[in-house]
Short mmCIF file of C-alpha atoms in Angstrom, two decimals:
data_model
loop_
_atom_site.label_atom_id
_atom_site.label_comp_id
_atom_site.label_asym_id
_atom_site.label_seq_id
_atom_site.Cartn_x
_atom_site.Cartn_y
_atom_site.Cartn_z
CA UNK A 13 0.00 0.00 0.00
CA UNK A 14 1.30 3.41 -0.93
CA UNK A 15 1.21 6.29 1.52
CA UNK A 16 -1.13 8.16 -0.84
CA UNK A 17 -3.73 5.39 -0.69
CA UNK A 18 -3.42 4.59 3.01
CA UNK A 19 -6.36 5.57 5.24
CA UNK A 20 -6.15 8.26 7.91
CA UNK A 21 -8.27 8.32 11.05
CA UNK A 22 -8.92 11.36 13.23
CA UNK A 23 -11.26 11.25 16.24
CA UNK A 24 -12.84 8.08 14.91
CA UNK A 25 -13.44 9.48 11.40
CA UNK A 26 -11.65 7.34 8.82
CA UNK A 27 -10.72 8.90 5.48
CA UNK A 28 -10.04 6.27 2.83
CA UNK A 29 -6.95 7.88 1.29
CA UNK A 30 -4.69 10.94 1.53
CA UNK A 31 -5.85 12.59 -1.73
CA UNK A 32 -8.09 15.46 -0.65
CA UNK A 33 -9.95 18.14 -2.58
CA UNK A 34 -8.83 21.62 -1.55
CA UNK A 35 -11.42 24.35 -0.96
CA UNK A 36 -11.95 26.35 -4.15
CA UNK A 37 -14.45 29.19 -4.52
CA UNK A 38 -17.02 28.63 -7.25
CA UNK A 39 -18.82 32.01 -7.06
CA UNK A 40 -21.93 30.27 -8.33
CA UNK A 41 -24.79 31.13 -5.96
CA UNK A 42 -26.52 33.10 -8.68
CA UNK A 43 -29.42 34.17 -6.46
CA UNK A 44 -26.88 35.85 -4.15
CA UNK A 45 -28.47 34.15 -1.15
CA UNK A 46 -25.59 31.83 -0.18
CA UNK A 47 -27.58 28.74 -1.17
CA UNK A 48 -25.55 25.87 -2.66
CA UNK A 49 -27.20 24.49 -5.75
CA UNK A 50 -26.88 21.95 -8.53
CA UNK A 51 -23.51 23.35 -9.57
CA UNK A 52 -22.07 22.56 -6.13
CA UNK A 53 -23.59 19.07 -6.13
CA UNK A 54 -22.08 18.22 -9.52
CA UNK A 55 -18.73 19.90 -8.83
CA UNK A 56 -18.16 18.24 -5.46
CA UNK A 57 -19.94 15.02 -6.36
CA UNK A 58 -17.77 14.45 -9.42
CA UNK A 59 -14.64 14.52 -7.26
CA UNK A 60 -16.20 12.03 -4.86
CA UNK A 61 -16.94 9.75 -7.84
CA UNK A 62 -13.33 10.32 -8.92
CA UNK A 63 -11.96 8.81 -5.72
CA UNK A 64 -10.96 11.74 -3.50
CA UNK A 65 -10.90 10.53 0.09
CA UNK A 66 -11.96 13.89 1.49
CA UNK A 67 -13.90 16.68 -0.19
CA UNK A 68 -13.65 20.19 1.25
CA UNK A 69 -16.21 22.77 0.18
CA UNK A 70 -15.40 26.24 -0.95
CA UNK A 71 -15.18 28.99 1.66
CA UNK A 72 -18.69 29.13 3.10
CA UNK A 73 -19.57 32.33 4.89
CA UNK A 74 -20.73 32.27 8.50
CA UNK A 75 -22.45 35.65 8.04
CA UNK A 76 -23.82 37.37 4.90
CA UNK A 77 -21.19 40.10 5.18
CA UNK A 78 -18.49 37.42 5.36
CA UNK A 79 -18.84 36.49 1.69
CA UNK A 80 -15.99 37.27 -0.68
CA UNK A 81 -18.50 38.04 -3.41
CA UNK A 82 -22.31 38.28 -3.51
CA UNK A 83 -22.29 34.90 -5.30
CA UNK A 84 -20.45 33.04 -2.52
CA UNK A 85 -21.88 30.06 -0.68
CA UNK A 86 -22.91 30.35 2.95
CA UNK A 87 -23.96 28.40 5.98
CA UNK A 88 -25.33 31.21 8.14
CA UNK A 89 -28.90 29.88 8.16
CA UNK A 90 -30.77 26.59 8.35
CA UNK A 91 -32.05 26.71 4.76
CA UNK A 92 -28.47 26.74 3.49
CA UNK A 93 -27.58 23.85 5.79
CA UNK A 94 -30.50 21.83 4.42
CA UNK A 95 -29.31 22.51 0.87
CA UNK A 96 -25.83 21.30 1.80
CA UNK A 97 -27.28 18.07 3.22
CA UNK A 98 -28.15 16.66 -0.21
CA UNK A 99 -24.53 17.20 -1.23
CA UNK A 100 -23.11 15.53 1.89
CA UNK A 101 -25.46 12.59 1.32
CA UNK A 102 -24.21 12.07 -2.25
CA UNK A 103 -20.54 12.38 -1.29
CA UNK A 104 -21.04 9.78 1.44
CA UNK A 105 -22.75 7.47 -1.06
CA UNK A 106 -19.48 7.43 -3.02
CA UNK A 107 -17.41 6.41 0.01
CA UNK A 108 -15.82 9.83 0.54
CA UNK A 109 -15.81 12.12 3.55
CA UNK A 110 -16.78 15.77 3.31
CA UNK A 111 -15.84 18.85 5.31
CA UNK A 112 -16.96 22.46 5.14
CA UNK A 113 -14.57 25.40 5.15
CA UNK A 114 -16.08 28.02 7.46
CA UNK A 115 -15.05 31.52 6.49
CA UNK A 116 -15.39 35.25 6.91
CA UNK A 117 -13.71 37.34 4.23
CA UNK A 118 -13.18 40.43 6.41
CA UNK A 119 -11.58 43.30 4.49
CA UNK A 120 -11.58 41.20 1.30
CA UNK A 121 -15.38 40.80 1.32
CA UNK A 122 -17.94 42.43 -1.00
CA UNK A 123 -15.85 42.10 -4.16
CA UNK A 124 -16.74 41.24 -7.73
CA UNK A 125 -16.35 37.58 -8.52
CA UNK A 126 -13.20 37.10 -10.63
CA UNK A 127 -14.92 35.99 -13.83
CA UNK A 128 -13.78 37.21 -17.21
CA UNK A 129 -15.38 40.52 -18.13
CA UNK A 130 -16.21 41.51 -14.56
CA UNK A 131 -14.81 44.64 -12.90
CA UNK A 132 -12.25 44.22 -10.14
CA UNK A 133 -12.41 45.62 -6.64
CA UNK A 134 -15.22 46.26 -4.17
CA UNK A 135 -18.87 45.97 -5.16
CA UNK A 136 -20.67 49.21 -4.25
CA UNK A 137 -23.74 48.99 -2.06
CA UNK A 138 -25.86 50.20 -5.00
CA UNK A 139 -24.91 46.96 -6.79
CA UNK A 140 -25.45 44.61 -3.86
CA UNK A 141 -22.21 45.17 -1.94
CA UNK A 142 -21.84 45.99 1.74
CA UNK A 143 -19.45 47.68 4.20
CA UNK A 144 -16.61 45.46 5.35
CA UNK A 145 -14.90 44.75 8.67
CA UNK A 146 -11.24 44.15 9.43
CA UNK A 147 -8.77 43.78 12.26
CA UNK A 148 -7.77 47.39 11.57
CA UNK A 149 -8.94 50.06 9.14
CA UNK A 150 -6.35 49.00 6.55
CA UNK A 151 -7.66 48.32 3.06
CA UNK A 152 -6.52 45.51 0.84
CA UNK A 153 -5.00 47.40 -2.11
CA UNK A 154 -7.72 48.32 -4.58
CA UNK A 155 -10.58 47.57 -2.17
CA UNK A 156 -12.66 49.79 0.09
CA UNK A 157 -11.29 50.50 3.54
CA UNK A 158 -12.83 48.27 6.21
CA UNK A 159 -14.14 49.39 9.57
CA UNK A 160 -11.98 48.31 12.49
CA UNK A 161 -13.87 45.69 14.44
CA UNK A 162 -15.09 46.42 17.94
CA UNK A 163 -14.97 43.76 20.63
CA UNK A 164 -18.71 43.29 20.14
CA UNK A 165 -18.07 42.70 16.41
CA UNK A 166 -15.43 40.12 17.27
CA UNK A 167 -17.77 38.32 19.67
CA UNK A 168 -20.53 38.26 17.04
CA UNK A 169 -18.23 36.68 14.46
CA UNK A 170 -16.93 34.08 16.92
CA UNK A 171 -20.52 33.16 17.76
CA UNK A 172 -21.34 32.95 14.05
CA UNK A 173 -18.50 30.47 13.43
CA UNK A 174 -19.77 28.37 16.32
CA UNK A 175 -23.37 28.39 15.10
CA UNK A 176 -22.29 27.59 11.54
CA UNK A 177 -20.26 24.63 12.78
CA UNK A 178 -23.34 23.19 14.48
CA UNK A 179 -25.37 23.60 11.29
CA UNK A 180 -22.60 21.90 9.34
CA UNK A 181 -22.55 18.79 11.51
CA UNK A 182 -26.36 18.65 11.46
CA UNK A 183 -26.16 18.83 7.64
CA UNK A 184 -23.96 15.73 7.53
CA UNK A 185 -20.48 17.19 7.25
CA UNK A 186 -17.80 14.97 8.78
CA UNK A 187 -15.48 17.79 9.81
CA UNK A 188 -15.02 21.55 9.68
CA UNK A 189 -12.10 23.73 8.64
CA UNK A 190 -11.56 27.31 9.83
CA UNK A 191 -10.26 29.57 7.07
CA UNK A 192 -7.42 31.61 8.59
CA UNK A 193 -5.48 32.13 5.36
CA UNK A 194 -5.30 34.26 2.19
CA UNK A 195 -5.90 37.62 3.81
CA UNK A 196 -9.42 36.89 5.01
CA UNK A 197 -10.65 37.91 8.45
CA UNK A 198 -8.85 35.49 10.77
CA UNK A 199 -5.62 35.86 8.79
CA UNK A 200 -5.90 39.66 8.89
CA UNK A 201 -5.77 39.45 12.68
CA UNK A 202 -2.70 37.19 12.58
CA UNK A 203 -0.63 39.51 10.39
CA UNK A 204 1.16 42.57 11.79
CA UNK A 205 0.78 44.11 8.33
CA UNK A 206 -3.01 44.23 8.61
CA UNK A 207 -3.44 44.30 12.40
CA UNK A 208 -2.36 47.51 14.13
CA UNK A 209 -4.64 47.10 17.13
CA UNK A 210 -3.45 48.16 20.56
CA UNK A 211 -5.93 46.08 22.56
CA UNK A 212 -5.69 42.39 23.49
CA UNK A 213 -6.38 41.39 19.85
CA UNK A 214 -3.24 43.06 18.53
CA UNK A 215 0.42 43.60 19.30
CA UNK A 216 2.46 40.47 19.89
CA UNK A 217 1.72 37.06 18.38
CA UNK A 218 -0.35 36.00 21.37
CA UNK A 219 -2.60 39.02 20.84
CA UNK A 220 -2.79 38.68 17.07
CA UNK A 221 -3.70 35.00 17.33
CA UNK A 222 -6.33 35.56 20.03
CA UNK A 223 -9.29 35.79 17.64
CA UNK A 224 -8.31 32.57 15.88
CA UNK A 225 -7.86 30.83 19.24
CA UNK A 226 -11.23 32.05 20.51
CA UNK A 227 -12.91 31.01 17.26
CA UNK A 228 -11.41 27.53 17.45
CA UNK A 229 -12.37 27.12 21.11
CA UNK A 230 -15.97 28.16 20.37
CA UNK A 231 -16.18 25.78 17.42
CA UNK A 232 -14.68 22.90 19.39
CA UNK A 233 -17.15 23.46 22.22
CA UNK A 234 -19.98 23.51 19.69
CA UNK A 235 -19.10 20.34 17.75
CA UNK A 236 -17.74 18.29 20.63
CA UNK A 237 -14.74 16.02 20.90
CA UNK A 238 -15.74 13.55 18.18
CA UNK A 239 -15.52 15.93 15.21
CA UNK A 240 -12.17 16.70 13.51
CA UNK A 241 -11.41 20.42 13.17
CA UNK A 242 -8.83 21.72 10.68
CA UNK A 243 -7.35 25.20 10.32
CA UNK A 244 -6.06 26.60 7.03
CA UNK A 245 -3.09 28.95 7.52
CA UNK A 246 -1.07 31.10 5.18
CA UNK A 247 2.26 30.04 6.64
CA UNK A 248 4.11 32.80 4.81
CA UNK A 249 3.00 36.15 3.43
CA UNK A 250 6.09 36.31 1.22
CA UNK A 251 6.60 39.85 2.48
CA UNK A 252 9.08 41.24 4.98
CA UNK A 253 7.52 41.96 8.34
CA UNK A 254 4.49 39.78 7.70
CA UNK A 255 3.16 36.62 9.31
CA UNK A 256 5.89 34.09 8.51
CA UNK A 257 6.77 30.44 8.94
CA UNK A 258 8.35 31.01 12.36
CA UNK A 259 5.10 32.50 13.68
CA UNK A 260 3.04 29.90 11.82
CA UNK A 261 4.95 27.12 13.59
CA UNK A 262 4.19 28.69 16.97
CA UNK A 263 0.50 29.16 16.17
CA UNK A 264 0.20 25.63 14.75
CA UNK A 265 1.84 24.09 17.79
CA UNK A 266 -0.52 26.02 20.07
CA UNK A 267 -3.56 24.99 18.03
CA UNK A 268 -2.51 21.35 18.19
CA UNK A 269 -2.20 21.56 21.98
CA UNK A 270 -5.75 22.93 22.04
CA UNK A 271 -7.01 20.03 19.93
CA UNK A 272 -6.84 21.10 16.27
CA UNK A 273 -6.46 17.95 14.21
CA UNK A 274 -4.66 19.22 11.09
CA UNK A 275 -3.17 22.40 9.65
CA UNK A 276 -3.98 22.92 5.98
CA UNK A 277 -0.82 24.76 4.93
CA UNK A 278 -1.09 27.42 2.25
CA UNK A 279 0.50 30.87 1.88
CA UNK A 280 0.04 34.44 0.70
CA UNK A 281 -3.11 36.42 0.00
CA UNK A 282 -2.93 39.23 2.55
CA UNK A 283 -1.28 41.67 0.11
CA UNK A 284 -0.45 41.47 -3.60
CA UNK A 285 3.08 40.05 -3.75
CA UNK A 286 5.25 38.11 -6.15
CA UNK A 287 5.17 34.54 -4.88
CA UNK A 288 8.04 32.19 -5.87
CA UNK A 289 5.68 29.71 -7.48
CA UNK A 290 6.98 26.33 -8.63
CA UNK A 291 6.13 22.63 -8.26
CA UNK A 292 5.39 21.91 -4.60
CA UNK A 293 6.46 25.43 -3.59
CA UNK A 294 4.51 25.31 -0.32
CA UNK A 295 5.72 21.86 0.75
CA UNK A 296 8.64 23.25 2.84
CA UNK A 297 6.11 25.26 4.86
CA UNK A 298 4.10 22.12 5.56
CA UNK A 299 7.28 20.23 6.43
CA UNK A 300 8.38 22.87 8.96
CA UNK A 301 5.06 22.69 10.78
CA UNK A 302 4.90 18.90 10.62
CA UNK A 303 8.39 18.70 12.14
CA UNK A 304 6.79 20.04 15.33
CA UNK A 305 4.53 16.99 15.56
CA UNK A 306 1.51 18.68 13.95
CA UNK A 307 -0.55 16.91 11.28
CA UNK A 308 -0.42 18.86 8.02
CA UNK A 309 -1.88 18.86 4.55
CA UNK A 310 0.17 20.32 1.72
CA UNK A 311 -1.17 22.11 -1.35
CA UNK A 312 0.16 24.08 -4.29
CA UNK A 313 1.29 22.84 -7.72
CA UNK A 314 1.25 19.21 -6.69
CA UNK A 315 0.23 17.55 -9.93
CA UNK A 316 2.02 14.20 -10.31
CA UNK A 317 1.18 11.05 -8.30
CA UNK A 318 4.84 10.19 -7.69
CA UNK A 319 5.45 13.76 -6.50
CA UNK A 320 2.55 13.45 -4.07
CA UNK A 321 3.71 10.05 -2.85
CA UNK A 322 7.23 11.36 -2.23
CA UNK A 323 5.92 14.26 -0.13
CA UNK A 324 4.09 11.82 2.14
CA UNK A 325 6.84 9.20 2.22
CA UNK A 326 9.41 11.84 3.21
CA UNK A 327 7.13 12.98 6.06
CA UNK A 328 6.65 16.51 4.78
CA UNK A 329 2.86 16.22 5.04
CA UNK A 330 0.16 13.79 6.13
CA UNK A 331 -2.18 14.46 3.23
CA UNK A 332 -2.18 16.09 -0.19
CA UNK A 333 -4.72 18.75 -1.13
CA UNK A 334 -5.33 19.16 -4.86
CA UNK A 335 -6.85 22.34 -6.25
CA UNK A 336 -6.29 23.31 -9.89
CA UNK A 337 -5.21 19.79 -10.80
CA UNK A 338 -8.56 18.58 -9.49
CA UNK A 339 -10.40 21.12 -11.62
CA UNK A 340 -8.66 19.76 -14.69
CA UNK A 341 -9.03 16.11 -13.71
CA UNK A 342 -11.91 15.17 -11.38
CA UNK A 343 -10.76 11.52 -11.37
CA UNK A 344 -7.10 12.28 -10.56
CA UNK A 345 -7.08 9.60 -7.80
CA UNK A 346 -8.02 6.92 -10.32
CA UNK A 347 -5.08 7.82 -12.54
CA UNK A 348 -2.81 8.03 -9.49
CA UNK A 349 -3.79 4.52 -8.46
CA UNK A 350 -2.84 3.24 -11.92
CA UNK A 351 0.47 5.11 -11.98
CA UNK A 352 1.43 3.86 -8.51
CA UNK A 353 0.30 0.28 -9.13
CA UNK A 354 -2.58 0.34 -6.66
CA UNK A 355 -5.32 -2.14 -7.58
CA UNK A 356 -8.22 -1.87 -7.62
CA UNK A 357 -8.40 1.88 -8.06
CA UNK A 358 -11.10 3.99 -6.39
CA UNK A 359 -13.84 3.48 -8.99
CA UNK A 360 -17.60 3.51 -8.50
CA UNK A 361 -19.03 0.32 -10.04
CA UNK A 362 -20.57 2.34 -12.86
CA UNK A 363 -17.08 3.43 -13.95
CA UNK A 364 -15.01 0.24 -13.65
CA UNK A 365 -15.29 -0.38 -17.40
CA UNK A 366 -13.26 2.78 -17.88
CA UNK A 367 -10.43 1.77 -15.53
CA UNK A 368 -6.91 2.74 -16.49
#
């Protein structure tokens, strides 16, 4: 058995293999009500048919104002949770697990979806946009300036994450992931470049990580001890003076001690920067965190099965998240099984006639 096709169990939840679908925004809630629809069922369901052990949804807002765009998915009400339940049911029918990425976009909210022909930047209120909130009143370049959050604002968002987590488990999700990466709200608190607060939610790393810690603790209390909880971090901002791998290691170690089950290791997104992109360019970040005894998933230009297997075999990560490669090839795990000599591959019975 290869590492890539070995199961992984967390808090009693077994995931059949280590090939996991990364969260990827679809910007496809056309009614602008946060309701997942047929697009989400087909998109996520196809990857379950294709053999991914774990499916993670796109960033799903815990409050309406937490959406990146008006067309983002949400889980801030029970109707949305009920709509998600048909998707979780189908994914489970294919033998896969499914998790929801809980998110609040913060100062990067209320923007046009990045489809060809659309404007860029913040959507004005006259077109369905809304005022945004941030750790500090520091705008993401090209976007409207957010309002610095009050302590009451912070408490409301923490409560919203907790309530959304309960809805998610009731809707059949196997686990939840907190989105603390890519410049969105929780990340904006972590970074000294976007957090200039002088209260207990700013200053040193302990202060800047307080909101993430409080959010995790509220979610853990809400879902109980049986549900795995992941956190996605941008482990480097690729910018001097920003949240970096040294701080990410400290935060990850602290989160593990508090009961977080896995760190989904990404990078960037808090400011426009030139990222040194290349095959597996974020793997060293995952490896540095994993070296501290923390479970990690690695993502970012991992496209070849042997490349993915080597990352796991060399103990640089515990799982592989695929993003763009999975968009191109929904059945990537089936090809990987063939390339690595794993038989039988992860095929639904309807598809065995098309086996590699």
